[in-house]
C-alpha cells in the first residue's frame, strides 16, 4: 500500500467519525451492487475467494484483480488522485 502524505493524514484526522463514515458510505455507493458485494463478502465476511468466484461465475484470478481495481478506484476517489 502507498504511504499517506502529511496533507492526507491531516485531512483524514480533521473529520469526525460520523463524517468519515458518511464519506465512506458515499464512496461505496458509487460502486455498482456486484462490486460492493465482492468487497463485503471478501473483506467484511471473510468468505474465501474460491467460494465468491464460484457464486459470481468467474475465476479466482479475475476476482482478485477486480478487488484490487475496486480498492484502487476507492483510493482515487477518497484522495482525489488522478
Tab-separated table of C-alpha atoms in Angstrom, residues 62 64-74:
chain	number	residue	atom	x	y	z
A	62	UNK	CA	-10.271	-12.396	-12.102
A	64	UNK	CA	-8.581	-10.862	-7.099
A	65	UNK	CA	-7.821	-8.465	-9.952
A	66	UNK	CA	-11.290	-6.933	-9.722
A	67	UNK	CA	-10.920	-6.465	-5.956
A	68	UNK	CA	-7.609	-4.662	-6.462
A	69	UNK	CA	-9.198	-2.416	-9.082
A	70	UNK	CA	-12.082	-1.626	-6.740
A	71	UNK	CA	-9.716	-0.587	-3.971
A	72	UNK	CA	-7.720	1.492	-6.434
A	73	UNK	CA	-10.907	3.270	-7.520
A	74	UNK	CA	-11.891	3.941	-3.921
